[in-house]
Every structure is written in structure tokens, then in C-alpha cells.
Coordinates of C-alpha atoms in Angstrom, one line a residue:
Chain A
M1152 CA 14.2 -116.2 -14.0
A1153 CA 15.1 -116.8 -10.4
I1154 CA 17.0 -114.6 -7.9
T1155 CA 19.2 -116.1 -5.2
F1156 CA 20.9 -114.3 -2.3
K1157 CA 23.8 -116.2 -0.6
N1158 CA 24.9 -114.8 2.8
V1159 CA 24.5 -111.2 1.6
D1160 CA 25.8 -108.4 3.9
Y1161 CA 25.4 -104.8 2.9
F1162 CA 27.0 -101.9 4.7
Y1163 CA 26.2 -98.2 4.1
N1164 CA 29.2 -95.9 4.2
M1165 CA 31.6 -98.9 4.0
G1166 CA 35.2 -98.1 5.1
T1167 CA 34.2 -95.0 7.2
P1168 CA 33.5 -94.8 10.9
M1169 CA 29.9 -94.2 9.9
A1170 CA 29.5 -97.7 8.5
T1171 CA 26.1 -99.2 9.3
A1172 CA 24.7 -102.5 8.4
G1173 CA 21.8 -102.4 5.9
L1174 CA 21.5 -106.2 5.4
K1175 CA 23.0 -108.9 7.5
D1176 CA 23.6 -112.4 6.2
I1177 CA 20.6 -112.7 4.0
S1178 CA 20.1 -116.0 2.1
L1179 CA 16.9 -116.5 0.1
T1180 CA 15.6 -117.7 -3.2
I1181 CA 12.9 -116.0 -5.2
P1182 CA 11.8 -118.7 -7.8
D1183 CA 10.9 -118.1 -11.4
N1184 CA 7.4 -117.1 -12.1
S1185 CA 6.4 -116.5 -8.5
Y1186 CA 4.5 -113.8 -6.5
T1187 CA 6.6 -112.9 -3.5
A1188 CA 5.8 -110.4 -0.7
I1189 CA 8.5 -108.7 1.3
I1190 CA 7.3 -107.2 4.6
G1191 CA 8.9 -105.4 7.6
H1192 CA 8.9 -102.0 9.3
T1193 CA 10.3 -98.7 8.0
G1194 CA 14.0 -99.1 8.3
S1195 CA 14.0 -102.9 8.3
G1196 CA 16.1 -103.2 5.1
K1197 CA 13.4 -103.7 2.5
S1198 CA 14.5 -100.9 0.2
T1199 CA 18.1 -102.0 0.6
L1200 CA 17.2 -105.5 -0.4
L1201 CA 15.1 -104.3 -3.3
Q1202 CA 18.0 -102.4 -4.8
H1203 CA 20.1 -105.6 -4.8
L1204 CA 17.5 -107.2 -7.1
N1205 CA 18.9 -105.5 -10.2
A1206 CA 22.3 -104.6 -8.9
L1207 CA 21.6 -100.9 -8.1
L1208 CA 23.5 -101.9 -5.0
K1209 CA 26.1 -104.7 -4.8
P1210 CA 26.6 -106.8 -1.7
S1211 CA 29.4 -105.8 0.6
S1212 CA 30.0 -109.6 1.0
G1213 CA 28.2 -112.7 -0.2
E1214 CA 26.6 -112.9 -3.6
V1215 CA 23.4 -112.3 -5.4
Q1216 CA 22.6 -114.5 -8.4
I1217 CA 20.1 -113.0 -10.9
D1218 CA 19.3 -115.5 -13.6
S1219 CA 22.8 -116.7 -14.6
R1220 CA 24.6 -113.5 -13.5
V1221 CA 26.4 -113.6 -10.2
I1222 CA 26.9 -110.2 -8.5
T1223 CA 29.5 -109.7 -5.8
A1224 CA 31.3 -106.8 -4.2
E1225 CA 33.9 -107.1 -7.0
T1226 CA 31.4 -107.1 -9.9
N1227 CA 32.2 -104.4 -12.5
N1228 CA 29.5 -101.7 -12.9
K1229 CA 29.7 -102.2 -16.7
N1230 CA 27.4 -104.5 -18.5
L1231 CA 24.7 -104.4 -15.9
K1232 CA 22.3 -102.8 -18.3
S1233 CA 20.8 -106.0 -19.6
L1234 CA 20.1 -107.0 -16.0
R1235 CA 18.2 -103.8 -15.4
K1236 CA 16.0 -104.5 -18.4
K1237 CA 15.0 -107.9 -17.0
V1238 CA 14.3 -106.7 -13.5
G1239 CA 12.0 -103.6 -13.5
I1240 CA 11.6 -101.7 -10.3
V1241 CA 8.7 -99.4 -9.6
F1242 CA 9.7 -97.3 -6.7
Q1243 CA 7.4 -95.7 -4.1
F1244 CA 5.4 -92.8 -5.5
A1245 CA 6.7 -93.6 -9.0
E1246 CA 4.5 -90.8 -10.4
H1247 CA 7.1 -88.3 -9.1
Q1248 CA 9.5 -89.6 -11.7
L1249 CA 7.4 -88.7 -14.8
F1250 CA 9.1 -85.9 -16.7
E1251 CA 8.2 -86.0 -20.4
E1252 CA 5.9 -83.7 -22.4
T1253 CA 3.4 -86.4 -23.2
V1254 CA 2.4 -89.7 -21.7
G1255 CA 3.5 -91.6 -24.9
K1256 CA 7.0 -90.1 -24.8
D1257 CA 7.4 -90.8 -21.1
I1258 CA 6.6 -94.5 -21.5
A1259 CA 8.8 -94.7 -24.6
F1260 CA 11.8 -93.2 -22.8
G1261 CA 13.0 -96.5 -21.4
P1262 CA 12.9 -98.6 -24.6
M1263 CA 14.7 -95.8 -26.5
N1264 CA 17.4 -95.7 -23.8
F1265 CA 17.8 -99.4 -24.5
G1266 CA 18.3 -98.9 -28.2
A1267 CA 14.8 -99.0 -29.7
S1268 CA 14.1 -96.6 -32.5
Q1269 CA 11.6 -93.8 -31.8
A1270 CA 8.9 -95.5 -33.9
E1271 CA 9.4 -98.9 -32.2
A1272 CA 9.5 -97.3 -28.7
L1273 CA 6.2 -95.3 -29.4
E1274 CA 4.6 -98.5 -30.7
I1275 CA 5.6 -100.3 -27.4
A1276 CA 4.4 -97.3 -25.4
R1277 CA 1.0 -97.4 -27.0
E1278 CA 0.7 -101.1 -26.2
M1279 CA 1.7 -100.6 -22.6
L1280 CA -0.7 -97.8 -22.1
T1281 CA -3.6 -100.2 -22.7
T1282 CA -1.9 -102.9 -20.7
V1283 CA -2.1 -100.7 -17.6
G1284 CA -5.7 -100.0 -18.3
L1285 CA -5.5 -96.4 -19.6
D1286 CA -7.4 -95.2 -22.6
E1287 CA -5.4 -94.4 -25.8
K1288 CA -6.7 -90.8 -25.7
Y1289 CA -4.1 -90.1 -23.0
F1290 CA -1.2 -90.9 -25.3
D1291 CA -0.6 -87.3 -26.3
V1292 CA -1.7 -85.7 -23.1
S1293 CA 0.8 -84.2 -20.6
P1294 CA 1.3 -86.7 -17.8
F1295 CA 0.9 -83.8 -15.3
D1296 CA -2.7 -83.3 -16.3
L1297 CA -3.6 -86.8 -15.1
S1298 CA -4.9 -87.8 -11.6
G1299 CA -2.4 -89.4 -9.1
G1300 CA -3.7 -92.9 -9.8
Q1301 CA -3.4 -92.4 -13.6
M1302 CA 0.1 -90.9 -13.3
R1303 CA 1.2 -93.9 -11.3
R1304 CA -0.1 -96.2 -14.1
V1305 CA 1.9 -94.3 -16.6
A1306 CA 5.0 -94.8 -14.5
I1307 CA 4.3 -98.5 -14.3
A1308 CA 3.8 -98.6 -18.0
G1309 CA 7.2 -97.1 -18.4
V1310 CA 8.8 -99.9 -16.5
L1311 CA 6.7 -102.6 -18.3
A1312 CA 7.8 -101.1 -21.6
L1313 CA 11.2 -102.7 -21.0
K1314 CA 9.5 -106.1 -21.0
P1315 CA 11.0 -107.2 -17.7
D1316 CA 10.7 -110.8 -16.5
I1317 CA 10.5 -109.6 -12.9
L1318 CA 8.4 -106.7 -11.7
V1319 CA 9.4 -105.3 -8.3
L1320 CA 6.8 -103.0 -6.7
D1321 CA 7.6 -100.9 -3.6
E1322 CA 4.2 -100.1 -1.9
P1323 CA 2.6 -99.6 -5.3
T1324 CA -0.9 -98.6 -3.9
A1325 CA 0.1 -96.2 -1.1
G1326 CA -2.1 -93.1 -1.2
L1327 CA -4.5 -94.4 -3.9
D1328 CA -8.3 -94.5 -3.4
P1329 CA -9.9 -97.9 -2.9
K1330 CA -11.1 -98.3 -6.5
S1331 CA -7.7 -97.4 -8.0
R1332 CA -6.0 -99.7 -5.4
Q1333 CA -8.2 -102.6 -6.4
A1334 CA -7.7 -102.0 -10.1
M1335 CA -3.9 -101.8 -9.7
M1336 CA -3.7 -105.1 -7.6
D1337 CA -5.8 -106.8 -10.3
L1338 CA -3.4 -105.5 -12.9
F1339 CA -0.4 -107.1 -11.2
L1340 CA -2.2 -110.4 -10.7
E1341 CA -3.0 -110.4 -14.4
L1342 CA 0.6 -109.7 -15.4
H1343 CA 1.6 -112.6 -13.2
E1344 CA -1.0 -115.1 -14.3
K1345 CA -1.3 -114.2 -18.0
R1346 CA 2.1 -112.9 -18.9
G1347 CA 4.1 -115.0 -16.5
L1348 CA 5.9 -112.1 -14.8
S1349 CA 7.3 -112.7 -11.4
I1350 CA 6.0 -110.1 -9.0
I1351 CA 8.0 -109.0 -5.9
L1352 CA 5.7 -106.8 -3.7
V1353 CA 6.9 -104.7 -0.8
T1354 CA 3.9 -103.9 1.3
H1355 CA 2.5 -103.0 4.8
Q1356 CA -0.9 -104.4 3.8
M1357 CA -1.3 -107.8 5.3
D1358 CA -4.5 -108.2 3.4
D1359 CA -2.6 -107.9 0.1
V1360 CA -0.1 -110.5 1.4
A1361 CA -3.0 -112.9 2.2
D1362 CA -4.8 -112.2 -1.1
F1363 CA -1.9 -112.3 -3.6
A1364 CA 1.4 -113.6 -2.3
E1365 CA 2.6 -117.2 -2.8
H1366 CA 5.6 -116.7 -0.5
V1367 CA 6.6 -114.1 2.1
F1368 CA 9.9 -112.9 3.5
I1369 CA 10.0 -110.8 6.7
L1370 CA 12.8 -108.5 7.4
E1371 CA 13.7 -106.8 10.7
Q1372 CA 16.8 -104.7 11.3
G1373 CA 18.4 -105.9 8.1
Q1374 CA 17.9 -109.6 8.9
L1375 CA 15.6 -112.2 7.5
I1376 CA 13.6 -113.2 10.5
K1377 CA 10.9 -115.4 8.9
S1378 CA 9.8 -116.8 5.6
G1379 CA 7.0 -119.1 4.4
T1380 CA 3.7 -119.2 2.7
P1381 CA 1.1 -116.7 3.9
Q1382 CA -0.7 -119.5 5.7
E1383 CA 2.5 -120.5 7.5
I1384 CA 3.4 -117.0 8.6
F1385 CA -0.1 -116.0 9.7
N1386 CA -0.6 -119.3 11.5
D1387 CA 2.2 -118.0 13.8
Y1388 CA 0.0 -115.0 14.6
Q1389 CA 1.7 -114.4 18.0
F1390 CA 5.0 -113.9 16.2
M1391 CA 3.4 -111.4 13.8
L1392 CA 1.8 -109.5 16.6
D1393 CA 5.0 -109.5 18.7
H1394 CA 6.9 -108.0 15.8
G1395 CA 4.2 -105.4 15.3
L1396 CA 3.5 -106.5 11.7
G1397 CA -0.3 -107.1 12.1
L1398 CA -2.6 -109.7 10.5
P1399 CA -5.0 -109.8 7.7
K1400 CA -8.4 -108.5 8.9
A1401 CA -10.1 -111.9 8.4
T1402 CA -7.5 -113.6 10.5
Q1403 CA -7.7 -111.0 13.3
F1404 CA -11.5 -111.3 13.3
A1405 CA -11.3 -115.1 13.5
L1406 CA -9.0 -114.9 16.5
Q1407 CA -11.5 -112.7 18.3
M1408 CA -14.2 -115.2 17.5
R1409 CA -12.1 -117.9 19.0
Q1410 CA -11.8 -115.9 22.2
Q1411 CA -15.5 -115.5 22.3
G1412 CA -15.9 -119.3 22.2
F1413 CA -16.4 -120.1 18.5
K1414 CA -14.5 -123.1 17.1
V1415 CA -11.9 -121.9 14.6
P1416 CA -10.0 -125.0 13.5
T1417 CA -8.0 -123.3 10.7
L1418 CA -7.3 -119.6 10.7
P1419 CA -8.8 -117.9 7.6
L1420 CA -6.7 -115.4 5.7
K1421 CA -9.2 -114.1 3.2
E1422 CA -12.6 -112.6 3.8
S1423 CA -14.3 -115.3 1.7
E1424 CA -12.7 -118.0 3.9
L1425 CA -14.0 -116.2 7.0
V1426 CA -17.5 -116.0 5.5
D1427 CA -17.4 -119.8 5.0
L1428 CA -16.2 -120.4 8.5
I1429 CA -19.0 -118.3 10.0
T1430 CA -21.6 -119.8 7.8
K1431 CA -20.6 -123.3 8.8
Q1432 CA -20.6 -122.4 12.5
L1433 CA -24.1 -121.0 12.3
T1434 CA -25.8 -123.4 10.0
E1435 CA -24.4 -126.8 10.9
T1436 CA -25.9 -128.3 14.0
E1437 CA -23.5 -129.3 16.7
Q1438 CA -22.7 -133.0 17.0
Chain B
M618 CA -23.0 -73.6 18.1
K619 CA -22.2 -74.3 14.5
S620 CA -18.5 -74.5 13.9
I621 CA -18.7 -74.8 10.1
E622 CA -21.6 -73.8 7.9
V623 CA -21.5 -74.3 4.1
K624 CA -24.4 -72.8 2.2
Q625 CA -25.2 -73.6 -1.4
L626 CA -21.5 -73.6 -2.2
S627 CA -20.5 -74.0 -5.9
Y628 CA -17.1 -73.7 -7.4
R629 CA -15.5 -73.7 -10.8
Y630 CA -11.8 -73.2 -11.5
S631 CA -12.4 -71.0 -14.5
A632 CA -15.4 -69.7 -16.5
E633 CA -14.9 -72.3 -19.2
T634 CA -14.7 -75.3 -17.0
E635 CA -17.5 -77.3 -15.4
L636 CA -18.5 -76.9 -11.8
V637 CA -16.2 -78.9 -9.5
L638 CA -18.6 -78.3 -6.5
Q639 CA -22.3 -78.0 -7.0
D640 CA -24.7 -76.6 -4.5
V641 CA -23.1 -78.2 -1.5
T642 CA -24.8 -77.4 1.8
F643 CA -24.0 -78.8 5.3
S644 CA -23.1 -77.7 8.8
V645 CA -21.0 -79.1 11.6
D646 CA -21.6 -78.6 15.3
A647 CA -18.6 -77.5 17.4
G648 CA -16.7 -80.4 18.8
Q649 CA -18.0 -82.9 16.2
W650 CA -15.9 -85.1 14.0
I651 CA -17.0 -85.1 10.4
A652 CA -15.6 -87.1 7.5
I653 CA -15.9 -86.1 3.9
V654 CA -15.5 -89.1 1.7
G655 CA -15.2 -89.6 -2.0
H656 CA -12.8 -91.0 -4.6
N657 CA -10.0 -89.0 -6.2
G658 CA -11.5 -86.2 -8.2
S659 CA -14.8 -86.1 -6.3
G660 CA -14.3 -82.5 -5.2
K661 CA -13.0 -83.2 -1.7
S662 CA -9.9 -81.1 -1.9
T663 CA -11.6 -78.2 -3.6
L664 CA -14.1 -78.2 -0.8
T665 CA -11.3 -78.0 1.8
K666 CA -9.7 -75.1 0.0
N667 CA -13.0 -73.3 0.1
L668 CA -13.2 -73.7 3.8
N669 CA -10.1 -71.8 4.7
G670 CA -10.2 -69.3 1.9
L671 CA -7.5 -70.7 -0.3
L672 CA -10.2 -70.6 -3.0
A673 CA -13.2 -68.3 -3.0
P674 CA -16.7 -69.7 -3.8
T675 CA -18.1 -69.1 -7.3
S676 CA -21.4 -68.9 -5.5
G677 CA -22.8 -69.6 -2.0
E678 CA -21.0 -68.9 1.3
V679 CA -18.9 -70.4 4.0
V680 CA -19.4 -69.4 7.7
I681 CA -16.8 -70.4 10.3
N682 CA -17.8 -70.0 13.9
G683 CA -20.4 -67.4 13.0
T684 CA -18.2 -65.3 10.7
T685 CA -18.8 -65.3 7.0
L686 CA -15.6 -66.0 5.0
T687 CA -14.7 -62.9 3.0
E688 CA -11.5 -61.2 1.8
D689 CA -11.5 -59.2 5.1
S690 CA -12.2 -62.0 7.5
V691 CA -10.0 -64.7 5.8
W692 CA -6.9 -64.0 8.0
D693 CA -8.9 -64.2 11.2
I694 CA -10.6 -67.3 10.0
R695 CA -7.3 -69.0 9.1
K696 CA -6.2 -68.6 12.7
Q697 CA -9.1 -70.9 13.7
I698 CA -8.3 -73.7 11.3
G699 CA -5.3 -76.0 11.3
I700 CA -4.7 -78.4 8.4
V701 CA -2.6 -81.5 8.3
F702 CA -1.8 -82.3 4.6
Q703 CA -1.2 -85.6 2.9
N704 CA 2.5 -85.7 2.4
P705 CA 4.5 -85.7 5.6
D706 CA 7.6 -84.6 3.7
N707 CA 6.1 -81.4 2.3
Q708 CA 5.2 -79.6 5.5
F709 CA 8.5 -79.1 7.4
V710 CA 10.3 -75.8 7.7
G711 CA 12.2 -76.1 11.0
A712 CA 15.7 -77.6 11.4
T713 CA 14.6 -79.5 14.5
V714 CA 11.2 -80.9 15.6
E715 CA 10.7 -78.1 18.2
D716 CA 11.7 -75.3 15.8
D717 CA 9.1 -76.7 13.4
V718 CA 6.3 -76.7 16.0
A719 CA 7.3 -73.2 17.1
F720 CA 7.2 -71.8 13.5
G721 CA 3.5 -70.9 13.5
L722 CA 3.7 -69.4 17.0
E723 CA 6.7 -67.2 16.0
N724 CA 4.7 -66.0 13.0
R725 CA 2.0 -64.8 15.3
Q726 CA 4.4 -63.2 17.7
I727 CA 3.5 -65.3 20.7
P728 CA 5.6 -64.3 23.7
H729 CA 8.8 -66.4 24.2
D730 CA 7.8 -68.1 27.5
E731 CA 4.3 -68.9 26.3
M732 CA 5.8 -70.3 23.1
H733 CA 8.1 -72.6 24.9
R734 CA 5.3 -73.8 27.1
R735 CA 3.0 -74.5 24.2
V736 CA 5.6 -76.3 22.1
K737 CA 6.5 -78.6 25.0
K738 CA 2.8 -79.3 25.7
A739 CA 1.9 -79.9 22.0
L740 CA 4.8 -82.3 21.6
S741 CA 3.9 -84.3 24.7
D742 CA 0.3 -84.4 23.5
V743 CA 1.4 -86.2 20.3
G744 CA 3.9 -88.4 22.2
M745 CA 6.9 -86.8 20.5
A746 CA 8.5 -85.0 23.5
D747 CA 11.6 -87.2 23.3
F748 CA 12.2 -86.1 19.7
A749 CA 12.2 -82.3 20.4
T750 CA 15.7 -81.7 19.2
R751 CA 15.8 -84.3 16.4
E752 CA 15.9 -83.5 12.7
P753 CA 12.4 -84.0 11.1
A754 CA 14.0 -85.7 8.1
H755 CA 15.0 -88.7 10.2
L756 CA 11.5 -89.4 11.5
S757 CA 9.2 -92.1 10.1
G758 CA 6.1 -91.0 8.2
G759 CA 3.8 -91.4 11.2
Q760 CA 6.1 -89.5 13.5
K761 CA 6.3 -86.7 10.9
Q762 CA 2.5 -86.4 10.8
R763 CA 2.4 -86.3 14.6
V764 CA 4.9 -83.4 14.6
A765 CA 2.7 -81.7 11.9
L766 CA -0.2 -82.2 14.2
A767 CA 1.7 -80.8 17.2
G768 CA 2.4 -77.6 15.1
I769 CA -1.3 -77.3 14.7
I770 CA -2.2 -78.1 18.3
A771 CA 0.2 -75.4 19.5
M772 CA -1.8 -72.8 17.6
Q773 CA -4.9 -73.9 19.5
P774 CA -7.3 -73.8 16.5
A775 CA -11.0 -74.5 16.9
I776 CA -11.0 -76.7 13.8
I777 CA -8.5 -79.3 12.6
I778 CA -8.7 -80.5 9.0
L779 CA -7.1 -83.8 8.1
D780 CA -6.6 -83.7 4.3
E781 CA -5.8 -87.3 3.5
A782 CA -3.4 -87.0 6.4
T783 CA -3.0 -90.7 7.0
S784 CA -3.1 -92.0 3.4
M785 CA 0.6 -92.2 3.0
L786 CA 1.3 -93.9 6.4
D787 CA 1.7 -97.5 7.3
P788 CA -1.0 -99.1 9.5
K789 CA 0.8 -98.3 12.8
G790 CA 1.5 -94.7 11.8
R791 CA -2.1 -94.3 10.7
S792 CA -3.6 -95.6 14.0
D793 CA -1.2 -93.5 16.1
V794 CA -2.3 -90.3 14.3
L795 CA -6.0 -91.1 14.5
N796 CA -5.8 -92.1 18.2
I797 CA -4.2 -88.7 19.0
V798 CA -6.8 -86.8 17.0
Q799 CA -9.6 -88.7 18.7
E800 CA -8.2 -87.9 22.1
L801 CA -7.8 -84.2 21.2
Q802 CA -11.4 -84.1 20.1
D803 CA -12.5 -85.5 23.4
R804 CA -10.3 -83.4 25.6
L805 CA -10.3 -80.0 23.8
H806 CA -13.6 -80.2 22.0
V807 CA -12.0 -79.2 18.7
T808 CA -14.0 -79.7 15.6
V809 CA -12.4 -82.3 13.3
L810 CA -13.0 -82.5 9.6
S811 CA -11.3 -85.4 7.9
V812 CA -11.1 -85.6 4.2
T813 CA -10.5 -89.2 3.2
H814 CA -11.1 -92.1 0.9
D815 CA -10.4 -94.5 3.7
L816 CA -13.8 -95.6 5.1
E817 CA -12.1 -97.2 8.1
E818 CA -11.0 -93.7 9.1
A819 CA -14.4 -92.3 8.3
A820 CA -16.0 -94.8 10.6
L821 CA -14.5 -92.8 13.6
A822 CA -16.6 -89.8 12.6
D823 CA -19.9 -88.6 14.1
Q824 CA -21.1 -87.7 10.7
I825 CA -20.1 -88.7 7.2
L826 CA -20.7 -86.7 4.0
V827 CA -20.4 -88.6 0.7
L828 CA -19.2 -86.5 -2.2
D829 CA -19.3 -87.6 -5.8
G830 CA -19.1 -85.6 -9.0
G831 CA -19.0 -82.4 -6.9
R832 CA -22.3 -83.0 -5.3
L833 CA -23.2 -84.1 -1.8
Q834 CA -24.8 -87.5 -2.3
A835 CA -25.6 -88.4 1.3
T836 CA -25.1 -87.3 4.9
G837 CA -25.5 -89.5 8.0
T838 CA -23.8 -91.4 10.8
P839 CA -21.3 -94.1 9.9
K840 CA -24.0 -96.7 10.6
E841 CA -26.5 -95.0 8.3
I842 CA -24.0 -94.5 5.5
F843 CA -22.5 -98.0 5.7
S844 CA -25.9 -99.6 5.4
Q845 CA -26.3 -98.1 2.0
V846 CA -24.1 -100.4 0.0
A847 CA -25.2 -99.2 -3.5
L848 CA -24.4 -95.6 -2.5
I849 CA -20.9 -96.5 -1.4
Q850 CA -20.2 -98.3 -4.6
R851 CA -21.6 -95.5 -6.8
A852 CA -19.2 -93.1 -5.0
G853 CA -16.3 -95.3 -5.9
L854 CA -15.6 -96.4 -2.3
T855 CA -15.3 -99.7 -0.5
L856 CA -17.0 -100.6 2.7
P857 CA -14.9 -101.0 5.8
F858 CA -14.1 -104.6 6.8
V859 CA -16.9 -105.2 9.4
P860 CA -19.8 -103.8 7.4
Q861 CA -18.5 -105.6 4.3
L862 CA -18.4 -108.9 6.2
S863 CA -21.9 -108.3 7.5
E864 CA -23.1 -107.8 3.9
D865 CA -21.4 -110.9 2.7
L866 CA -22.8 -112.9 5.6
K867 CA -26.3 -111.6 4.7
D868 CA -25.7 -112.8 1.1
S869 CA -24.9 -116.3 2.3
G870 CA -28.1 -116.4 4.3
I871 CA -27.2 -115.2 7.8
T872 CA -29.7 -112.6 9.0
L873 CA -28.2 -109.9 11.1
P874 CA -30.5 -107.5 12.9
E875 CA -28.5 -104.3 12.0
T876 CA -25.3 -102.9 10.5
Y877 CA -22.3 -103.2 12.8
L878 CA -19.2 -101.1 12.8
S879 CA -16.9 -102.8 15.3
E880 CA -15.6 -106.3 15.4
E881 CA -16.9 -106.7 19.0
E882 CA -20.4 -105.7 18.0
L883 CA -20.5 -108.1 15.1
I884 CA -18.9 -111.0 17.1
S885 CA -21.4 -110.6 19.9
A886 CA -24.3 -110.5 17.5
L887 CA -23.0 -113.7 15.9
W888 CA -22.5 -115.3 19.3
Q889 CA -26.2 -114.5 20.1
L890 CA -27.2 -116.3 16.9
H891 CA -25.0 -119.2 17.7
L892 CA -26.5 -119.6 21.2
K893 CA -30.0 -119.7 19.7
M894 CA -29.2 -122.6 17.5

């Protein structure tokens, strides 16, 4: 399932003197079964764009095509439900949205809302609990007795319970400790590789962009200012630095090595690539 | 002088539950930066709450600047400690940035002129002077934490505790806040205690305490701690980038003389190796 934006503008407070542009002339395609990163500063329009991905917001002008559905300013708010089942959004600090008495009921809430019977919904909930790497013993526990990282997993299980084709993640690892962070990024990769979900990741972590994304879109003040593969965008490191977006740690390290006098023919993005580069420099004799 | 002394501190939330802290002992010299690291649930937050008397030790004692923490001394001791919490949105009371910074001073009945002077100074210390009359809600996460920090600086505490204060910030916001704290430590000689699971942040400290399962597993300088890879892994943490890279280089056969913390140090060590080839 692909998503295409064609010349999308979005204005907040449309038709009032307070109208401000949230998105300006955005055109982009997020292909089926892809892993996409969206980066940009606070206030760059990332969240506004995100809410267009399942028609929580509709473009003020232009159109968003989600699978075969075309969403424009005129689109009726009815019948958008099926769309929201296909595109699951995990908002920032999703654990704040938990509310049910038990973990199981919380995860089952979505499927029941979409017409599943209680028995069916609880069955799906049980499956999703293990999918996100939580033990079955938590099923009947109150979500509020869990740690922050576990609560976030429950919230993600609740979105996965709708069996979406596309999973949108808004800074999913913010505030987690390193182990939980790693486990969560591994989970998303597995969902992408083994279950064929498209992942759309909003992040400030350039290392995550380098390690996981296939394609990157960069937003600034509501506009798409750059897009490409991680290698393409980080090769233009001056652009990234000028726009205050930073670089993966390995790339930054390699640039400093270059300044010191080392030969760095291709910029590494990942730590393993940097290790290879250094090992080569220090073991191969100069010609 | 010792700024913080923790002696055989144990804590349990209720008689039926297990100890969350077990026999924790350490001390911090005035003006030092100390980092307490551990994964979620390691006992870090419980320890912080014992330091300012939000929780009372089950056994053992806490001594702040020479005074033992008791029911009678807790109010005086709290005046000496400022805490910046994790969530920037949960610590605002004022309608404007300057009102917010003044809140603590008003509570302590600081004279009006003195209050104005301190608020102004504190905001300029954190680089937020231009935002004095703005609404806190409209600031970015990093700016909010800087305002929270200003509120604390204005109170002139001897100890600043950063309780996961940067974990919800973007990289720019994080480095802004940490730079300001570093400068304060240098200039005002405040004691800084940062509670964190981010070892890049812990690398800035003079001393690191590793907490796991409620027990103190190790104490040492960042270099000493980061050279103990197994310890870090057991504690559920990950090495900062430069020590991790050094480890991986060792694994692929490059012998480095010691553990390095900064990019500059590691690059110049590599350059030395390169020249010797």
C-alpha cells in the first residue's frame, strides 16, 4: 500500500486572520513495503504531515492518495474508518493513551471498535502482546503497573491489533533506556522484514536513520527541503550541518578523521562501516 | 567538604515488598559532577527521592552538606537542592517565563528588587533572557528545560539534581542544557548529580555510580567505568559511541593503549598508529 502526496498545502485556522501554513506544496511518494524516515526540527511540519497519512487532517489544497483512496479538502469525513485501520499511528509518548483496567482489554479496544467480538478481540490482543515481546503473564495486569517501556509496548500492541499495512511511529523510543530502545527498534525492523509492514519513522536520531531507513524526507518550515537514501542525504553533510540536523556518529567521526589526514573515500553511516574503514587504513600498507 | 554523603542506605516501599535500594554507600565532594546510571527500574529514582527527603530511608542515613536528613532538617535541606525533572511539560506554574522563574523566590519571600535581579540573571545564564515575557507552553522542550533550570539557579542551591532531565529532548536541546549545567558547575561550583541512562551524558561527570537491582555495582571515573564492558552490559546499559568504537576496533585486531572518551583523543591515537606503519 503506497501513499502519495500531490502539491499538498495545509493551513491551520483556515479562513481566519490567524491562518498559518503547516505544510507548503508537499509532493512525495512513500512506496509499498518501505521503511521511511521523516526528519526535521520541532515545528517543521512533521506532525502535520503525519496526520495526513490516515486523513486525521485533510489537505487545504492538493491531494493525498492512500492506496486507492484520494483525500482532498472536499473529502467527506464519513467512511474514513477503513483507512484508519490500514494506517496505524503510534503517537509520541503513546503510553499516556492507555486507559483500560487490564493490558488485554486495552489492546482489544481497537479491534472491538472496528467490529470484532469480544472473544475475537481478546484473541488478537493475546497474539499482539507476544508480538511486541511482552510475556503473557501481563495480560490481566493493569497497564499502570508496568514500566514506561512496557506501557509503550502495550500501546504499540493496541495499534498492531488493527492489523495495519502501514505503521507510523512518532519518536517511538524517546525517553526509553538503551536496552528498551534497542529492543523496540529491533521489533519495528522485524515487523517490516517478516510481516511486510511499511514503517514510517519520525525521528531526531540520525543513527536510527542510518541504521534502518531506506528513504528519508527532510522537512523545514512546512516544506520538503530534501529527500533521498540515507547515503545520499548524509553524503551532503554540509547541508545537514547547515540545517542543524546533525549526522550519524560514525559519519561525524569519519569527517574528523578526514580532517586529521586519513583517507576517507566513502563516508560511513554505520559503526560497522567505520570499523571496516579504520581497520583497512591501519592494516593495509600504503601503495 | 562532602556535599552529599549516603551511608548504608536501604529502602523498601512497604514491609511486604523487596528492598528497592540495598546498602548503598557513596559520597560526593562539593563542586563535583556525579552521574548515577542504571536502566529503568534499577532504583535510580528511589535514590533521588531519598536525597531530598521525599522518601525516608528504611535504614541508613543521608547527610547533605554536613546535616543529617531528618524530619526536622528536611525543609532546610530542600532549600539546598534543586531538581530538574524529566518531563518539561510537568513543571510549569507561571503564566510567563519570568513568573515561572520567580515562583520559588516568591515562596521564600525574597525581597522584590532582589527577586527581579535574580530572575533576570538566571534567565540570562540559561540564554533565555529574550523569552522572559513569553508563555512557557509555546517553547520547545529544550527551552522549557532551560527555563526550569533558571528557576533552580535563581534559588542558588548548592546541589542541582538532573533527574533524566534531558531524556525527552532532541539532540540540540540536550546539548544546550548540558552545556549550561557544565558552565554553572565551573563558575558557581555547584554540585551536580545527574540521574540518567544516557552514558553520553554520564561521560561528562567526574564520577559515575552504576546502580543495578538496587545495589551499587561500581564507582569510578568515566574512563574506569567505560573500560569495564561486561559491567555496563550487565547493568543494561550501552557504551557511548567512542568507547564502543574502541572496543570494536580491539575486536578487529587494532590495539589501542587505553580507553578513550572523546573523538579527538581516539582520532589522535589512531593517527599515531597510522604514522608508525
